[in-house]
mmCIF file of C-alpha atoms in Angstrom:
data_model
loop_
_atom_site.group_PDB
_atom_site.id
_atom_site.type_symbol
_atom_site.label_atom_id
_atom_site.label_comp_id
_atom_site.label_asym_id
_atom_site.label_seq_id
_atom_site.Cartn_x
_atom_site.Cartn_y
_atom_site.Cartn_z
ATOM 1 C CA UNK L 1 9.031 -2.634 -11.232
ATOM 2 C CA UNK L 2 5.678 -4.589 -10.875
ATOM 3 C CA UNK L 3 3.943 -2.066 -8.458
ATOM 4 C CA UNK L 4 4.441 0.293 -10.956
ATOM 5 C CA UNK L 5 2.234 -1.334 -13.364
ATOM 6 C CA UNK L 6 -1.192 -0.930 -12.340
ATOM 7 C CA UNK L 7 -1.139 2.815 -11.278
ATOM 8 C CA UNK L 8 -3.914 4.894 -11.598
ATOM 9 C CA UNK L 9 -3.354 7.581 -9.802
ATOM 10 C CA UNK L 10 -0.235 9.575 -8.427
ATOM 11 C CA UNK L 11 -0.584 11.644 -5.452
ATOM 12 C CA UNK L 12 2.321 14.125 -4.548
ATOM 13 C CA UNK L 13 3.077 15.911 -1.276
ATOM 14 C CA UNK L 14 4.311 19.392 -1.648
ATOM 15 C CA UNK L 15 7.272 20.751 0.336
ATOM 16 C CA UNK L 16 10.202 18.707 0.307
ATOM 17 C CA UNK L 17 8.756 16.398 -3.048
ATOM 18 C CA UNK L 18 7.724 19.032 -5.617
ATOM 19 C CA UNK L 19 10.259 21.700 -3.798
ATOM 20 C CA UNK L 20 13.158 21.420 -2.322
ATOM 21 C CA UNK L 21 11.869 21.672 1.064
ATOM 22 C CA UNK L 22 12.759 25.572 1.459
ATOM 23 C CA UNK L 23 10.164 28.714 1.868
ATOM 24 C CA UNK L 24 11.732 31.652 1.208
ATOM 25 C CA UNK L 25 9.788 34.600 3.103
ATOM 26 C CA UNK L 26 10.425 38.442 2.284
ATOM 27 C CA UNK L 27 10.311 41.330 4.642
ATOM 28 C CA UNK L 28 6.517 41.721 3.479
ATOM 29 C CA UNK L 29 5.854 38.222 4.660
ATOM 30 C CA UNK L 30 5.095 36.911 1.440
ATOM 31 C CA UNK L 31 5.999 33.125 0.816
ATOM 32 C CA UNK L 32 7.804 31.938 -2.131
ATOM 33 C CA UNK L 33 8.786 28.436 -3.332
ATOM 34 C CA UNK L 34 11.113 26.742 -6.508
ATOM 35 C CA UNK L 35 9.251 24.198 -8.332
ATOM 36 C CA UNK L 36 11.088 22.215 -11.089
ATOM 37 C CA UNK L 37 10.334 22.390 -14.827
ATOM 38 C CA UNK L 38 11.192 18.617 -15.142
ATOM 39 C CA UNK L 39 8.796 17.702 -12.097
ATOM 40 C CA UNK L 40 6.343 19.992 -14.173
ATOM 41 C CA UNK L 41 6.887 17.743 -17.477
ATOM 42 C CA UNK L 42 6.511 14.551 -15.309
ATOM 43 C CA UNK L 43 2.916 15.724 -14.233
ATOM 44 C CA UNK L 44 1.609 16.554 -17.952
ATOM 45 C CA UNK L 45 3.302 13.450 -19.285
ATOM 46 C CA UNK L 46 1.170 11.032 -16.585
ATOM 47 C CA UNK L 47 -1.998 12.983 -17.514
ATOM 48 C CA UNK L 48 -1.191 12.449 -21.037
ATOM 49 C CA UNK L 49 -1.008 9.118 -20.648
ATOM 50 C CA UNK L 50 -4.179 8.779 -18.470
ATOM 51 C CA UNK L 51 -2.824 8.942 -15.047
ATOM 52 C CA UNK L 52 -4.571 11.134 -12.558
ATOM 53 C CA UNK L 53 -2.165 13.189 -10.508
ATOM 54 C CA UNK L 54 -3.473 14.815 -7.018
ATOM 55 C CA UNK L 55 -1.844 16.920 -4.716
ATOM 56 C CA UNK L 56 -2.320 16.885 -0.743
ATOM 57 C CA UNK L 57 0.013 19.431 1.160
ATOM 58 C CA UNK L 58 -0.920 20.265 4.575
ATOM 59 C CA UNK L 59 0.067 23.893 4.317
ATOM 60 C CA UNK L 60 -1.993 26.995 2.278
ATOM 61 C CA UNK L 61 0.063 28.431 -0.629
ATOM 62 C CA UNK L 62 -0.767 30.724 -3.216
ATOM 63 C CA UNK L 63 2.095 29.946 -5.089
ATOM 64 C CA UNK L 64 1.158 26.015 -4.748
ATOM 65 C CA UNK L 65 -2.150 26.842 -5.980
ATOM 66 C CA UNK L 66 -0.998 28.360 -8.938
ATOM 67 C CA UNK L 67 1.503 25.055 -9.677
ATOM 68 C CA UNK L 68 -1.168 22.867 -9.539
ATOM 69 C CA UNK L 69 -3.909 25.268 -11.815
ATOM 70 C CA UNK L 70 -0.721 25.715 -14.064
ATOM 71 C CA UNK L 71 -0.219 22.095 -14.652
ATOM 72 C CA UNK L 72 -3.876 21.067 -14.526
ATOM 73 C CA UNK L 73 -4.217 18.970 -11.208
ATOM 74 C CA UNK L 74 -7.756 18.809 -10.742
ATOM 75 C CA UNK L 75 -7.649 17.167 -7.232
ATOM 76 C CA UNK L 76 -5.784 19.562 -5.213
ATOM 77 C CA UNK L 77 -6.176 19.517 -1.579
ATOM 78 C CA UNK L 78 -4.531 22.111 0.785
ATOM 79 C CA UNK L 79 -4.297 23.299 4.332
ATOM 80 C CA UNK L 80 -4.847 19.187 5.151
ATOM 81 C CA UNK L 81 -4.043 18.055 8.369
ATOM 82 C CA UNK L 82 -5.093 14.369 7.870
ATOM 83 C CA UNK L 83 -3.995 13.075 4.497
ATOM 84 C CA UNK L 84 -5.655 9.626 4.270
ATOM 85 C CA UNK L 85 -9.618 11.668 4.417
ATOM 86 C CA UNK L 86 -9.086 13.449 0.647
ATOM 87 C CA UNK L 87 -7.410 9.895 -0.448
ATOM 88 C CA UNK L 88 -10.475 7.834 1.070
ATOM 89 C CA UNK L 89 -12.714 10.456 -1.077
ATOM 90 C CA UNK L 90 -10.778 9.730 -4.312
ATOM 91 C CA UNK L 91 -10.474 5.852 -3.981
ATOM 92 C CA UNK L 92 -14.080 6.216 -3.891
ATOM 93 C CA UNK L 93 -14.510 8.529 -6.894
ATOM 94 C CA UNK L 94 -12.374 7.094 -8.993
ATOM 95 C CA UNK L 95 -13.314 3.292 -8.219
ATOM 96 C CA UNK L 96 -9.802 2.234 -7.480
ATOM 97 C CA UNK L 97 -7.779 0.318 -4.809
ATOM 98 C CA UNK L 98 -5.273 0.943 -2.598
ATOM 99 C CA UNK L 99 -2.718 -1.224 -4.906
ATOM 100 C CA UNK L 100 -3.757 1.197 -8.184
ATOM 101 C CA UNK L 101 -1.784 4.816 -6.114
ATOM 102 C CA UNK L 102 1.225 6.173 -6.136
ATOM 103 C CA UNK L 103 2.053 8.233 -3.213
ATOM 104 C CA UNK L 104 5.707 10.164 -2.981
ATOM 105 C CA UNK L 105 6.416 12.070 0.169
ATOM 106 C CA UNK L 106 9.756 13.038 2.181
ATOM 107 C CA UNK L 107 8.674 13.441 5.952
ATOM 108 C CA UNK L 108 7.365 11.613 9.076
ATOM 109 C CA UNK L 109 3.491 13.366 8.356
ATOM 110 C CA UNK L 110 3.650 11.369 4.806
ATOM 111 C CA UNK L 111 4.168 7.621 6.769
ATOM 112 C CA UNK L 112 0.118 7.060 7.188
ATOM 113 C CA UNK L 113 -0.195 7.819 3.147
ATOM 114 C CA UNK L 114 2.928 5.403 2.578
ATOM 115 C CA UNK L 115 1.783 2.603 4.432
ATOM 116 C CA UNK L 116 -1.415 2.219 2.414
ATOM 117 C CA UNK L 117 -0.519 2.953 -1.331
ATOM 118 C CA UNK L 118 0.661 0.053 -3.875
ATOM 119 C CA UNK L 119 3.511 2.398 -4.911
ATOM 120 C CA UNK L 120 5.048 4.351 -1.912
ATOM 121 C CA UNK L 121 8.116 6.444 -2.525
ATOM 122 C CA UNK L 122 10.163 8.187 -0.748
ATOM 123 C CA UNK L 123 12.654 11.017 -2.324
ATOM 124 C CA UNK L 124 15.753 10.848 -2.515
ATOM 125 C CA UNK L 125 16.697 13.067 0.112
ATOM 126 C CA UNK L 126 13.799 11.941 2.392
ATOM 127 C CA UNK L 127 14.274 10.992 6.163
ATOM 128 C CA UNK L 128 15.580 8.024 7.203
ATOM 129 C CA UNK L 129 12.132 6.804 8.450
ATOM 130 C CA UNK L 130 10.162 7.655 5.130
ATOM 131 C CA UNK L 131 12.862 6.070 3.266
ATOM 132 C CA UNK L 132 12.613 2.519 5.315
ATOM 133 C CA UNK L 133 8.734 2.648 4.281
ATOM 134 C CA UNK L 134 9.430 2.856 1.177
ATOM 135 C CA UNK L 135 8.844 0.429 -2.095
ATOM 136 C CA UNK L 136 11.248 2.561 -4.015
ATOM 137 C CA UNK L 137 13.709 5.688 -3.465
ATOM 138 C CA UNK L 138 14.415 8.011 -5.968
ATOM 139 C CA UNK L 139 17.863 9.337 -6.947
ATOM 140 C CA UNK L 140 16.569 12.644 -7.665
ATOM 141 C CA UNK L 141 16.049 15.134 -4.433
ATOM 142 C CA UNK L 142 12.758 16.690 -3.875
ATOM 143 C CA UNK L 143 12.376 19.491 -6.105
ATOM 144 C CA UNK L 144 15.460 18.143 -8.366
ATOM 145 C CA UNK L 145 13.559 15.803 -10.600
ATOM 146 C CA UNK L 146 12.144 13.364 -8.374
ATOM 147 C CA UNK L 147 8.755 13.325 -9.579
ATOM 148 C CA UNK L 148 9.785 13.451 -12.935
ATOM 149 C CA UNK L 149 11.858 9.961 -12.114
ATOM 150 C CA UNK L 150 8.543 8.415 -10.485
ATOM 151 C CA UNK L 151 6.860 9.490 -13.830
ATOM 152 C CA UNK L 152 9.269 7.824 -16.375
ATOM 153 C CA UNK L 153 9.830 5.079 -13.587
ATOM 154 C CA UNK L 154 5.735 4.574 -13.958
ATOM 155 C CA UNK L 155 5.036 5.338 -17.615
ATOM 156 C CA UNK L 156 8.155 2.546 -18.582
ATOM 157 C CA UNK L 157 6.429 0.159 -16.311
ATOM 158 C CA UNK L 158 3.526 0.470 -17.586
ATOM 159 C CA UNK L 159 4.693 0.438 -21.297
ATOM 160 C CA UNK L 160 3.822 4.207 -22.122
ATOM 161 C CA UNK L 161 6.939 5.624 -22.043
ATOM 162 C CA UNK L 162 7.901 5.152 -26.012
ATOM 163 C CA UNK L 163 4.912 6.730 -26.661
ATOM 164 C CA UNK L 164 5.220 9.535 -25.020
ATOM 165 C CA UNK L 165 8.258 10.390 -26.548
ATOM 166 C CA UNK L 166 6.806 9.459 -30.041
ATOM 167 C CA UNK L 167 4.337 12.695 -28.652
ATOM 168 C CA UNK L 168 6.698 15.076 -27.783
ATOM 169 C CA UNK L 169 9.101 14.767 -30.781
#
């Protein structure tokens, strides 16, 4: 895929992309989310290949913060209502253009970002409007390997996948 060849930054939404969209709240009001281990490996291999990964999420969550730390994601923005604000900041800091950014989303709040980036990705179970705005729709559902699928797509397009396999073996 041509748009994937120049990607230098992958921005992820969380709920419905890195997770299956469900939030479990126990009797004490404590929230928990499930993350897919394959998605985590996708983030790691992107970073190993020099592609930055960021998270922009409208919610605040300790579980998400811990997952971002575990994956060594330095560009982490939570409680963000207007996702284009930290996005503009990242473009400036990294000295990159819209064409060099991939955004992965699943719901209506992701549309403003998807309309700006070079590679707009919708997870397989995204809402119809997001799928229509996407350059690519994953086969995998959010929280079930969609991020890993995007990582492989980008790294294969950039000719870096074989190097990943060589490092892991």
